[in-house]
mmCIF file of C-alpha atoms in Angstrom:
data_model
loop_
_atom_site.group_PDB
_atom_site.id
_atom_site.type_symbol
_atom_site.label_atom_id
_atom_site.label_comp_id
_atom_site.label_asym_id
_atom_site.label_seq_id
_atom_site.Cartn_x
_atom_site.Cartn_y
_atom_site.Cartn_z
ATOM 1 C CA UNK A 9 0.000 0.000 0.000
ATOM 2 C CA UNK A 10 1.049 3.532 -0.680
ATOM 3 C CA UNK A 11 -0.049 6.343 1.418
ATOM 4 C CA UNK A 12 0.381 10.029 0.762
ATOM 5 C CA UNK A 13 3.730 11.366 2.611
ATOM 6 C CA UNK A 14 1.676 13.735 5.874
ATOM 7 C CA UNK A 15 5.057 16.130 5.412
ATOM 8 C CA UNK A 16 4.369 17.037 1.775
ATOM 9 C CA UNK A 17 2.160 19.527 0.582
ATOM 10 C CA UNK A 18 1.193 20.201 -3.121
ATOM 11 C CA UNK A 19 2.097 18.122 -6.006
ATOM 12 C CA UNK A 20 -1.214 16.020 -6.830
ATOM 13 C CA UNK A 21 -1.953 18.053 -9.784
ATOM 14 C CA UNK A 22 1.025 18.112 -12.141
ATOM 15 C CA UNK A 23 2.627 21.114 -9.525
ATOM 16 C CA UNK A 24 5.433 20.715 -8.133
ATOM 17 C CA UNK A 25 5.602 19.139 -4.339
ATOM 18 C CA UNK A 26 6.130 21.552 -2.069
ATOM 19 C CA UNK A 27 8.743 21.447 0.471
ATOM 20 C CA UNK A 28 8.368 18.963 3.039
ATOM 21 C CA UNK A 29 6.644 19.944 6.559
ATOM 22 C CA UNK A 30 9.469 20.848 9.040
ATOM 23 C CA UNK A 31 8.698 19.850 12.893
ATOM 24 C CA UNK A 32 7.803 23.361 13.269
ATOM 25 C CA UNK A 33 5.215 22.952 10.709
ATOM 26 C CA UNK A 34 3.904 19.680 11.659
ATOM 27 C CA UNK A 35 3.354 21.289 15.695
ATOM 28 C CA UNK A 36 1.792 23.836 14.410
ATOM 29 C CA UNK A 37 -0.667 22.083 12.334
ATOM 30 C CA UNK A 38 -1.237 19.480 14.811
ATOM 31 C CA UNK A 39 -2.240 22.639 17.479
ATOM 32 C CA UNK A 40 -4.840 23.817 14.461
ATOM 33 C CA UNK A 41 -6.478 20.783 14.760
ATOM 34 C CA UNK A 42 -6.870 20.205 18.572
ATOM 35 C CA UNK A 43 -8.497 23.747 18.285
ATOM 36 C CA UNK A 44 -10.672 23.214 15.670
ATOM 37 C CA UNK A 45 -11.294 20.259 17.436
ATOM 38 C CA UNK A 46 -12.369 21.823 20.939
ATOM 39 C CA UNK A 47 -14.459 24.128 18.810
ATOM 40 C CA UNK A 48 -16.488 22.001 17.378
ATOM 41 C CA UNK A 49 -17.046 20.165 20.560
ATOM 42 C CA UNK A 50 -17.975 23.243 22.706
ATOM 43 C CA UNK A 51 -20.404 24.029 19.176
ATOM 44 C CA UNK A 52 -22.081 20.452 19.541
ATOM 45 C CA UNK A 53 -22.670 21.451 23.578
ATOM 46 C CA UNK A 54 -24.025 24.779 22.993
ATOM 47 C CA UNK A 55 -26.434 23.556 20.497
ATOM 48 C CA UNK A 56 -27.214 20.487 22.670
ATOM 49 C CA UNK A 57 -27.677 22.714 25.746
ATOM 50 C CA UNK A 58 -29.869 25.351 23.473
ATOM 51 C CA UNK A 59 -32.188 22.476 22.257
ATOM 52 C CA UNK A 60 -32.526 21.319 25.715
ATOM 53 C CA UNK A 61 -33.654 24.782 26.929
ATOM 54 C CA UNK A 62 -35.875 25.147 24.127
ATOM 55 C CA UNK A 63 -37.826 22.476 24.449
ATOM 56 C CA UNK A 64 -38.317 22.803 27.756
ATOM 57 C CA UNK A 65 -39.535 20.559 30.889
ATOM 58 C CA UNK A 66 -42.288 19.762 29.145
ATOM 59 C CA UNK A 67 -41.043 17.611 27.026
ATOM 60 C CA UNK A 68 -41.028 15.290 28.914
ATOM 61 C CA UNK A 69 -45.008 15.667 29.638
ATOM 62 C CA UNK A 70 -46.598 13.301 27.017
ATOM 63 C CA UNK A 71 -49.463 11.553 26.807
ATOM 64 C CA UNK A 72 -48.632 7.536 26.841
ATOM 65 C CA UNK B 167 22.497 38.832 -2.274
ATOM 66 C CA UNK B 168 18.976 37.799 -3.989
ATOM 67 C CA UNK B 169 20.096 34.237 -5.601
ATOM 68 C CA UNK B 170 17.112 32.807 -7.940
ATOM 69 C CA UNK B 171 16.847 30.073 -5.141
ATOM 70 C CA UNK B 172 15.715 33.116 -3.121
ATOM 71 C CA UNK B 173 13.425 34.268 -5.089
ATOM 72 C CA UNK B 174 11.688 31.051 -6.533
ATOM 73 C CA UNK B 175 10.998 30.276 -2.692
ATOM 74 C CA UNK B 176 7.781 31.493 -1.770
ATOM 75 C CA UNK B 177 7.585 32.836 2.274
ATOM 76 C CA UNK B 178 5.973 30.535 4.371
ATOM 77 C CA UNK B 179 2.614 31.931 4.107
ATOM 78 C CA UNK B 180 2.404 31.898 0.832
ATOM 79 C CA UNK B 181 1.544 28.503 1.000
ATOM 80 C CA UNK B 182 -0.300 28.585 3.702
ATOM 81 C CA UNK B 183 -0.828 26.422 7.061
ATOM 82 C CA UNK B 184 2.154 28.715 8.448
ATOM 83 C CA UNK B 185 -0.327 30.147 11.232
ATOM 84 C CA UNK B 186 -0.696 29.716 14.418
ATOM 85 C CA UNK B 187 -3.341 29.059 16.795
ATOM 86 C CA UNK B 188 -2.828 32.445 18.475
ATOM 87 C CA UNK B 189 -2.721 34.219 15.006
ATOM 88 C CA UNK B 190 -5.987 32.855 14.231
ATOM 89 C CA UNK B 191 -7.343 34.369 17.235
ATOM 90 C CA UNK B 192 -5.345 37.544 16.327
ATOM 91 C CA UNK B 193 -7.563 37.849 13.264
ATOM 92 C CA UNK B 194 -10.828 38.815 15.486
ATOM 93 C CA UNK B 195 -9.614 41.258 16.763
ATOM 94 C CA UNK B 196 -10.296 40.357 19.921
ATOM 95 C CA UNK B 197 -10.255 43.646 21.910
ATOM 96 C CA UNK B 198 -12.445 45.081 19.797
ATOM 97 C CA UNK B 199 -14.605 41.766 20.695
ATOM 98 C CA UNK B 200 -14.658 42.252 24.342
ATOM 99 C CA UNK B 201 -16.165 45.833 23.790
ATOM 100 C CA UNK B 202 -18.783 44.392 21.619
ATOM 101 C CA UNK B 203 -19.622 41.543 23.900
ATOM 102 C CA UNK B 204 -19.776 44.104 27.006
ATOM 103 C CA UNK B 205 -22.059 46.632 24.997
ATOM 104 C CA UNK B 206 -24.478 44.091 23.480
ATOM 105 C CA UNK B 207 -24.864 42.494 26.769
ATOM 106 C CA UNK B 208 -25.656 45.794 27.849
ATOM 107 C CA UNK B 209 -28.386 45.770 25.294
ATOM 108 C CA UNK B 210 -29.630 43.049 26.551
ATOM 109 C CA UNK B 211 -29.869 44.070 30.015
ATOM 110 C CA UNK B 212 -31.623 47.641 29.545
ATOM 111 C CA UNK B 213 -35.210 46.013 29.092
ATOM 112 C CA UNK B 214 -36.308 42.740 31.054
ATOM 113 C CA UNK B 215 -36.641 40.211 29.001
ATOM 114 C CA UNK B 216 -36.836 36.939 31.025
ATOM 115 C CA UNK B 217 -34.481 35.501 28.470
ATOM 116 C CA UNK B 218 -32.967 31.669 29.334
ATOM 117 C CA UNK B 219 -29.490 32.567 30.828
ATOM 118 C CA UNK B 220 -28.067 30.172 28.485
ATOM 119 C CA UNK B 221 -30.094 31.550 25.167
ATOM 120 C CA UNK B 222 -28.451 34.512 26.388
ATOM 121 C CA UNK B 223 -25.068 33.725 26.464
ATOM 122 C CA UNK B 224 -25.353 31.589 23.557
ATOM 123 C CA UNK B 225 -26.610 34.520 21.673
ATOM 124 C CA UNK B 226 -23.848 36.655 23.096
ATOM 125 C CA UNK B 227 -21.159 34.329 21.856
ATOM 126 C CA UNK B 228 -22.778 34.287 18.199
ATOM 127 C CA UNK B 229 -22.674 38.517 18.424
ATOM 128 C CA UNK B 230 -19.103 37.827 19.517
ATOM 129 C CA UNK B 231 -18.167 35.584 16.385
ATOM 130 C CA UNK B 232 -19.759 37.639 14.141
ATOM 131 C CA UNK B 233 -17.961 40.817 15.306
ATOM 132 C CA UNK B 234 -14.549 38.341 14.898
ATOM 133 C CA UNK B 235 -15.464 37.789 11.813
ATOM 134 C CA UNK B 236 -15.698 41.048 10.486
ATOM 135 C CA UNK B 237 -12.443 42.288 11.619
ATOM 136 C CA UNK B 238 -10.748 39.316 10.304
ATOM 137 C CA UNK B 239 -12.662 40.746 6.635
ATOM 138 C CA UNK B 240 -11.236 43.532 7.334
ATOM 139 C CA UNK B 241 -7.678 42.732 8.052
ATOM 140 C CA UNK B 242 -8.093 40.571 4.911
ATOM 141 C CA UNK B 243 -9.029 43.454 3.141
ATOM 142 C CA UNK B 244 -6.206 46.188 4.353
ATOM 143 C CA UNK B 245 -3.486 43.802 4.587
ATOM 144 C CA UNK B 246 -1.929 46.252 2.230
ATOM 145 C CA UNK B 247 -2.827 49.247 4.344
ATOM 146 C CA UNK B 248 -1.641 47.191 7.800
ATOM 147 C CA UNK B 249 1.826 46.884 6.286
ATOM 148 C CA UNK B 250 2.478 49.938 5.827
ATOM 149 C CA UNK B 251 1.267 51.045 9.267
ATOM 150 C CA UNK B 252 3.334 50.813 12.686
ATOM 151 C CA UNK B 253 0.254 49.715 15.029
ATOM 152 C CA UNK B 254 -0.430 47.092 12.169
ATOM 153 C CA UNK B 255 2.219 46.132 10.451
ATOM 154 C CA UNK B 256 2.685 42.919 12.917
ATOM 155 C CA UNK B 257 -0.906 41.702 12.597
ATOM 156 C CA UNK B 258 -0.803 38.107 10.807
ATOM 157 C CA UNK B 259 -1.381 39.092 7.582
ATOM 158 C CA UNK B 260 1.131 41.354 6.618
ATOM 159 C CA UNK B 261 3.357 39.390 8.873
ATOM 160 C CA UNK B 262 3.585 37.019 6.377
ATOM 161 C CA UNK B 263 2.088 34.035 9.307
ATOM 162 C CA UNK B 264 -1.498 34.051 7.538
ATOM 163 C CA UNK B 265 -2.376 34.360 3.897
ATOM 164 C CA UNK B 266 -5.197 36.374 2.408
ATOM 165 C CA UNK B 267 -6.852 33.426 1.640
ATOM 166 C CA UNK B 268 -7.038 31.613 4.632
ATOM 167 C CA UNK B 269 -8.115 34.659 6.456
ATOM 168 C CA UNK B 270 -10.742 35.218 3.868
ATOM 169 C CA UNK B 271 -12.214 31.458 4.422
ATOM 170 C CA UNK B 272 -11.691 31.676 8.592
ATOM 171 C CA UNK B 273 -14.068 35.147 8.194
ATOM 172 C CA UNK B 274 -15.987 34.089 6.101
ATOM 173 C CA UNK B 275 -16.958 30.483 7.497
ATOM 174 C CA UNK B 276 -17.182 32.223 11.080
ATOM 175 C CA UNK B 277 -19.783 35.480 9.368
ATOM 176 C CA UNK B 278 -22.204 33.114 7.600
ATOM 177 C CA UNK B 279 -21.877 30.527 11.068
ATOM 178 C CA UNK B 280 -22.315 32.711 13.354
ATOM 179 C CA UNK B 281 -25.270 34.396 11.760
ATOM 180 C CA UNK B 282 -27.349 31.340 11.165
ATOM 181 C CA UNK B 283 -26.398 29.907 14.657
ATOM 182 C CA UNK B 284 -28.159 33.627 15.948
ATOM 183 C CA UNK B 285 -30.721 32.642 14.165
ATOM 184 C CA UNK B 286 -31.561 29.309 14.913
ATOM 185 C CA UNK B 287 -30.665 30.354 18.573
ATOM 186 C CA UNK B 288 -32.841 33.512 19.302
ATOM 187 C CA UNK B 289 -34.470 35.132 16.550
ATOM 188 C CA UNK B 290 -34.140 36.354 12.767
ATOM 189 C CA UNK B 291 -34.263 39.516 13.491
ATOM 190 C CA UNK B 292 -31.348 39.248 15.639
ATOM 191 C CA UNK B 293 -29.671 37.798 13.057
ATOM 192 C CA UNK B 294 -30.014 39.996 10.109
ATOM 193 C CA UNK B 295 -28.851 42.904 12.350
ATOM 194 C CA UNK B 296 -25.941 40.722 12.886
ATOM 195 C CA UNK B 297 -25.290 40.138 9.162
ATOM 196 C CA UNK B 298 -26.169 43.703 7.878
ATOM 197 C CA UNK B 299 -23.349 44.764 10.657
ATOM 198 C CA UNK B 300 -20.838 42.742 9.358
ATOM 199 C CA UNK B 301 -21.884 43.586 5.589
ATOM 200 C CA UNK B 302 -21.808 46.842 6.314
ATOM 201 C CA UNK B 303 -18.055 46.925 8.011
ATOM 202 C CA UNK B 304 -16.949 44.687 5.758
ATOM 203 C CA UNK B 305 -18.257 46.048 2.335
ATOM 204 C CA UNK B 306 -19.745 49.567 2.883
ATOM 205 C CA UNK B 307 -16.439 50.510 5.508
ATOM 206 C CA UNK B 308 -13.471 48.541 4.442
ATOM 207 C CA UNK B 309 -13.889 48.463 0.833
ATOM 208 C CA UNK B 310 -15.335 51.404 0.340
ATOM 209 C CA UNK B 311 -15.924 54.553 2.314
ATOM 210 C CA UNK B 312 -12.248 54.312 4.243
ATOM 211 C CA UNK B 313 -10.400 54.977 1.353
ATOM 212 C CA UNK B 314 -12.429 57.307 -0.216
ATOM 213 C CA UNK B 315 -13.898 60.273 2.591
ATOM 214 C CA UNK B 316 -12.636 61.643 5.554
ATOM 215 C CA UNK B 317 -16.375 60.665 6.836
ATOM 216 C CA UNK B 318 -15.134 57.329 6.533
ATOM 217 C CA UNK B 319 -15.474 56.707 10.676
ATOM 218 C CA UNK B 320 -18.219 58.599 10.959
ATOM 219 C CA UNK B 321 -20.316 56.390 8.861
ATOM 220 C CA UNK B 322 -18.401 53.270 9.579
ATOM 221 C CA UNK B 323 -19.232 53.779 13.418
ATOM 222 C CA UNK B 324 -22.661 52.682 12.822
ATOM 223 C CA UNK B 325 -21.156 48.918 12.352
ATOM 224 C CA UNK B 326 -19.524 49.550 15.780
ATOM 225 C CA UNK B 327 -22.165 50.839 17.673
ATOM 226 C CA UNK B 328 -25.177 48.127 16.764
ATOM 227 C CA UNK B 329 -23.924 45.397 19.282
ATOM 228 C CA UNK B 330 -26.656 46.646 21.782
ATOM 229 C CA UNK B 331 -29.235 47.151 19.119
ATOM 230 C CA UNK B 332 -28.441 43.549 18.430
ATOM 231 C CA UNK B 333 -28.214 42.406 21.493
ATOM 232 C CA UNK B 334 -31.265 43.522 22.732
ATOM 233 C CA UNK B 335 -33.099 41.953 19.753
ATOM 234 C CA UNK B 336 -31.411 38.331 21.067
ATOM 235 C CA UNK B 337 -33.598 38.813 23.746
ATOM 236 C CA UNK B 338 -36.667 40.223 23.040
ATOM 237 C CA UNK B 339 -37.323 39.870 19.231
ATOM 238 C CA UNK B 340 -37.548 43.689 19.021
ATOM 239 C CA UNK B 341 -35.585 47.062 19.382
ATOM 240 C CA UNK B 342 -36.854 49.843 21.656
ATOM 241 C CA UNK B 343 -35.850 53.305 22.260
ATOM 242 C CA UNK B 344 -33.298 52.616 24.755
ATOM 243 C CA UNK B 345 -31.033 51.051 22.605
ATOM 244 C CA UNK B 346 -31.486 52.896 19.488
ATOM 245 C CA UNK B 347 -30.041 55.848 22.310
ATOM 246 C CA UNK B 348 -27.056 53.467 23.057
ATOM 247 C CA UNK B 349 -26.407 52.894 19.470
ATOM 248 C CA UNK B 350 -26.206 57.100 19.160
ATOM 249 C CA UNK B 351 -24.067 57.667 21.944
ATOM 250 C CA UNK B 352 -21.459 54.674 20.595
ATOM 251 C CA UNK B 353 -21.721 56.596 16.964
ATOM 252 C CA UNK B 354 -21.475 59.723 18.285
ATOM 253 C CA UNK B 355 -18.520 58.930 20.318
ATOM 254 C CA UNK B 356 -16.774 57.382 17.214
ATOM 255 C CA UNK B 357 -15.554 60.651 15.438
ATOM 256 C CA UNK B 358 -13.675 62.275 18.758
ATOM 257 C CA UNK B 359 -12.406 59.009 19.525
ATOM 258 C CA UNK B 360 -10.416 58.398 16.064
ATOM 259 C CA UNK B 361 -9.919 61.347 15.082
ATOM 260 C CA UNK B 362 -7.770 62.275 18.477
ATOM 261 C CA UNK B 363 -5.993 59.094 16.969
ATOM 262 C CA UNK B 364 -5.588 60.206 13.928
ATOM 263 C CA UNK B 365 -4.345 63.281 14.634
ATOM 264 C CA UNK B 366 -0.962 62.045 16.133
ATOM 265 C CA UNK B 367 -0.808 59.496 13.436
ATOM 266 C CA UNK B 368 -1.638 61.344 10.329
ATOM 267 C CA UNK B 369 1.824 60.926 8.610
ATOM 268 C CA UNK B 370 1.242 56.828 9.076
ATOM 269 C CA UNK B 371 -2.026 57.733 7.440
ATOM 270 C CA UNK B 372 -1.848 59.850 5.061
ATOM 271 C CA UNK B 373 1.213 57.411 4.148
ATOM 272 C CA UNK B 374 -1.086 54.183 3.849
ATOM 273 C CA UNK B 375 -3.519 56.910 1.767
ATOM 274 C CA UNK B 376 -6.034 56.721 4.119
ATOM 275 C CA UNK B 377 -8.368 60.138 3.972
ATOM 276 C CA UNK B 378 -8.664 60.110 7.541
ATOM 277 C CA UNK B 379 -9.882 64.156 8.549
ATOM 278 C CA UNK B 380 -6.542 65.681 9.927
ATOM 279 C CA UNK B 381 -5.155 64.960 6.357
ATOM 280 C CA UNK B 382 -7.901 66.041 4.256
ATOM 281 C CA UNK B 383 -9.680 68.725 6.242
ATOM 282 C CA UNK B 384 -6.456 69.728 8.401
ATOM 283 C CA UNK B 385 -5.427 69.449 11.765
ATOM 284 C CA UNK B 386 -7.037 72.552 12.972
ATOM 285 C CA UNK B 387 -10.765 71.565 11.262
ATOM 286 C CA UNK B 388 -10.447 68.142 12.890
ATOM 287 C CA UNK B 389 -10.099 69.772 16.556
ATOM 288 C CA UNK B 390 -12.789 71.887 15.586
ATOM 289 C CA UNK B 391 -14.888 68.681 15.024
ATOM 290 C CA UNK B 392 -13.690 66.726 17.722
ATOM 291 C CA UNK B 393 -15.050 69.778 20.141
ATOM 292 C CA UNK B 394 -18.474 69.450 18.256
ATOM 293 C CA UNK B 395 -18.859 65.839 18.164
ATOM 294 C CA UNK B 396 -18.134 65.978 22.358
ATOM 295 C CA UNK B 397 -20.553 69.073 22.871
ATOM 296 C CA UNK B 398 -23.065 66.822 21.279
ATOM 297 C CA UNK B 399 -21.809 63.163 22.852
ATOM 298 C CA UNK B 400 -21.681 64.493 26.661
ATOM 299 C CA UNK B 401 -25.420 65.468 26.981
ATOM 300 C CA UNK B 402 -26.694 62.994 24.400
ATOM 301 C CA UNK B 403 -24.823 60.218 26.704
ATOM 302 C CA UNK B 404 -27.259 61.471 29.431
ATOM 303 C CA UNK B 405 -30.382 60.544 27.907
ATOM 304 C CA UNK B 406 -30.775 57.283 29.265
ATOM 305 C CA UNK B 407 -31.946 59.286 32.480
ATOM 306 C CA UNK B 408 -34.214 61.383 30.776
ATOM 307 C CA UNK B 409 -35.441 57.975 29.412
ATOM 308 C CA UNK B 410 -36.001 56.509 32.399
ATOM 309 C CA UNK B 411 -33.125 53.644 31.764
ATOM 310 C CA UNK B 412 -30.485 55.416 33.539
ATOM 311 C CA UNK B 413 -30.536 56.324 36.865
ATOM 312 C CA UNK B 414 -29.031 57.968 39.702
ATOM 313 C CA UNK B 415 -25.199 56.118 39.545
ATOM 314 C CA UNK B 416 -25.377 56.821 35.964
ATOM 315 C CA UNK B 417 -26.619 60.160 36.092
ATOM 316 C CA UNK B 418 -23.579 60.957 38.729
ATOM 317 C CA UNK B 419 -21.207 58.872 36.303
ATOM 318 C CA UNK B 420 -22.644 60.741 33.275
ATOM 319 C CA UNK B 421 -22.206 63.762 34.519
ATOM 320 C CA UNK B 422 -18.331 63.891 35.971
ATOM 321 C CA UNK B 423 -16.902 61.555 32.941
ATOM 322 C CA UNK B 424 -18.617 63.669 30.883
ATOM 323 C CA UNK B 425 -17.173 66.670 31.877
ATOM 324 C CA UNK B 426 -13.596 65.025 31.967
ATOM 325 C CA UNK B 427 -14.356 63.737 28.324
ATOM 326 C CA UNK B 428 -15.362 67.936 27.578
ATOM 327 C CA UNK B 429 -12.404 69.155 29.403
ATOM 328 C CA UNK B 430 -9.874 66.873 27.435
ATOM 329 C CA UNK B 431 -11.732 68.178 23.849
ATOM 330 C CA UNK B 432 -10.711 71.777 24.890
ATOM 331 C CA UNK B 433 -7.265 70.672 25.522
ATOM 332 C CA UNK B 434 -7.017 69.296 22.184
ATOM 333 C CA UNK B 435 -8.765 72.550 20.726
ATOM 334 C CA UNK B 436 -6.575 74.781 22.526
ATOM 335 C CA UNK B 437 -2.758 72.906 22.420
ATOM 336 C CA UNK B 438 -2.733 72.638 18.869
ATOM 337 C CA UNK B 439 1.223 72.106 18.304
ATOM 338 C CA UNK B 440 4.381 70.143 19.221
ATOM 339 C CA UNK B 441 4.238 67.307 21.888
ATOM 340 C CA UNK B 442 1.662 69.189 24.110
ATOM 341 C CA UNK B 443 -0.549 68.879 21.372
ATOM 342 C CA UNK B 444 0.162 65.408 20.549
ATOM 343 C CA UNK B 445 0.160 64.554 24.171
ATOM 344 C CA UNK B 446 -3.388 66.123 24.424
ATOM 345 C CA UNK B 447 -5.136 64.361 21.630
ATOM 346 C CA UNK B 448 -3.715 60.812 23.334
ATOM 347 C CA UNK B 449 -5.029 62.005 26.439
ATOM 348 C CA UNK B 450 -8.517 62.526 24.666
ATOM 349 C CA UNK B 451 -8.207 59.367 23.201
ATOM 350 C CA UNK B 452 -7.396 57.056 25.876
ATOM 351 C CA UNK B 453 -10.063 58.614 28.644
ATOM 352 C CA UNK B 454 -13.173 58.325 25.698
ATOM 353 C CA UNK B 455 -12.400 54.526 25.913
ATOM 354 C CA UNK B 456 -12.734 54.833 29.781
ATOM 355 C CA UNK B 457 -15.478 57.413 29.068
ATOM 356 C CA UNK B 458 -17.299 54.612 27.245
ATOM 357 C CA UNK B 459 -16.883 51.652 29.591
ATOM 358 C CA UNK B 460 -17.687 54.100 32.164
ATOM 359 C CA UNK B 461 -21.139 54.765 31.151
ATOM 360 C CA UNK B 462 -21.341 51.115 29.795
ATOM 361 C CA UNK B 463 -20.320 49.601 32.980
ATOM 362 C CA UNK B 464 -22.646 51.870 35.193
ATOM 363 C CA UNK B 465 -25.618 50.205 32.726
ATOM 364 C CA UNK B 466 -24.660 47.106 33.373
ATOM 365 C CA UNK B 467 -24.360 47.762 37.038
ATOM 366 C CA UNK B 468 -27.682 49.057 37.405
ATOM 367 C CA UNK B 469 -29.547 47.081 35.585
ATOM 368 C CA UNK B 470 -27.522 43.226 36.683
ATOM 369 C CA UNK B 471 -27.080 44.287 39.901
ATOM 370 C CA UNK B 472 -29.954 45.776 40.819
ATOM 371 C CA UNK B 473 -28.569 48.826 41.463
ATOM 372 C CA UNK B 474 -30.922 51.088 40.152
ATOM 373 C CA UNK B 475 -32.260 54.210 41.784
ATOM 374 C CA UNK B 476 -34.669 56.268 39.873
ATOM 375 C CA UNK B 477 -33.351 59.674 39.406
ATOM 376 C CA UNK B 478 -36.383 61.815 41.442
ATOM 377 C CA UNK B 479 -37.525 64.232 39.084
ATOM 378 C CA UNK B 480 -37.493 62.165 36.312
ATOM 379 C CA UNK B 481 -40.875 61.066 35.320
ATOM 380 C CA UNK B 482 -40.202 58.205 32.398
#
């Protein structure tokens, strides 16, 4: 099996491969994603905790 | 020496991914955040609304984003302006840590998110404020008024001074008086507070070719102005105890940073060269920020902390 190289960018379309990521690179990309990461979590628990308050105690009021 | 190896190898940012977390964050312009988030909770709190605490703060953070959003437009936009600039020329962009384009996608993605998310949250009408804020900083400012009048912040303050209008449409689905009067006294403070600015840093200015007043109209129209604009902000920012939404703290707080914020305008009118000059337009501008949160912060007092004593003989 051949997977893509993580540390190059570029080259998949005739262009030439970029550089290869340095560490530097590679820490900061990794930091990117834990925040993206954290905000998308705290977006799934704001919209969880919004639906909650929406649809109020009643919700759970239903006829059986 | 240049050496064709030099020049075939793009910075960093040109390719992008160079950025930091911290730059991304940079983008928002997050100071400018924190006084949007303070004045549209302030909105919020001037009428009762019996608002969910967490709708609230939900809805806050969306106002937030959005306001983010539109200063990272607009540092997309002026990168060229920013590089040329002292105060700006570290800011990701022209820094070289960010490209245009990821900025453009980051402000972008967080403008159209954060105005659905409003909307879905609290109300519509929330949210188009929201959007026709950041529209109108991003398009009607940034790409075109503040490089073509010296009203350029005059207009432009409107975008800065809707967070309460919005804010208070979060929470009640409408906009009364009382923020329409907090939206005023934010625009009316604009002009004083940029152009005391912009009168120590016309050369960077007038070198980016920005029109700002002290290079078009002249130094001595623009402290002409600036006493105008603060004759009209200092009793205009004590309407909200005429209205019956300010009271007695307010009134007191109204009334003293008021007069500080007059006394520092006829400084600037009067010292009108060399470092005393220059030293008196900082002075103006760093006390109208205080001057702001002042009467901002007395609101909030009032009205979160239930300190609010009507003023006697006012009748609202």
């Amino acid at each position: 099996m051949s997977g893509a190289d993580p540390t190059r960018r570029g080259g998949s379309d005739g262009a030439p491969p970029s550089p290869p990521l340095s560490r530097a690179d590679m820490r900061r990309r990794r930091s990117r994603s834990i925040a993206i990461a954290v905000s998308l979590a705290v977006m799934v628990l704001i919209f969880y905790a919004v639906t909650i308050v929406k649809l109020g105690p009643q919700v759970l009021v239903r006829p059986i | 020496m240049t050496t064709l190896t030099d020049t075939l190898t793009p910075p960093p940012a040109a390719l992008g991914g160079a950025g930091e977390v911290r730059d991304y964050f940079a983008l928002l312009k997050p100071r400018v955040m924190s006084l949007v988030v303070f004045t549209a909770l302030v909105g919020m709190l001037v009428t009762p609304s019996g608002v969910h605490p967490v709708l609230a703060a939900a809805s806050l953070l969306m106002i937030a984003i959005g306001a983010g959003a539109s200063g990272c437009l607009n540092m997309w936009w002026d990168a060229d302006i920013d590089a040329v600039m002292t105060r700006t020329r570290t800011r990701p962009i022209p820094a070289g840590r960010i490209t245009g384009g990821e900025a453009f996608s980051f402000g972008t993605a967080l403008s159209i998110g954060s105005v659905l998310a409003l909307g879905l949250i609290a109300n519509w009408l929330a949210a188009g404020l929201l959007a026709f804020t950041i529209l109108f900083y991003v398009v009607l400012y940034s790409m075109g008024l503040k490089r073509l009048t010296a009203q350029n912040i005059v207009i432009g303050g409107a975008a800065g001074a809707l967070p309460p209008v919005i804010g208070q449409a979060a929470v009640t689905g409408t906009v009364h008086l009382d923020t329409i009067v907090l939206f005023l006294i934010i625009f009316v403070w604009t002009p004083p507070h940029f152009w005391a600015l912009a009168l120590v840093k016309s050369g960077e200015y007038g070198r980016a070719g920005i029109p700002m007043l002290p290079n078009v109209a002249g130094p001595d129209s623009t402290r002409r102005q600036i006493l105008a604009y603060t004759l009209l902000l200092v009793p205009l920012a004590l309407s909200p105890v005429w209205l019956g939404f300010g009271g007695l703290a307010y009134l007191v707080v109204g009334a003293i940073s008021g007069a500080g914020m007059l006394a520092l305008a006829v400084k600037v009118f009067v010292r009108r060269t060399g470092d005393a000059g220059n030293r008196a337009a900082m002075e103006l501008f760093g006390f109208s920020i205080l001057y702001l949160l002042l009467l901002f912060a007395t609101l909030l007092a009032e009205h979160a902390f239930g300190l609010f004593r009507a003023v006697p003989w006012v009748f609202a």
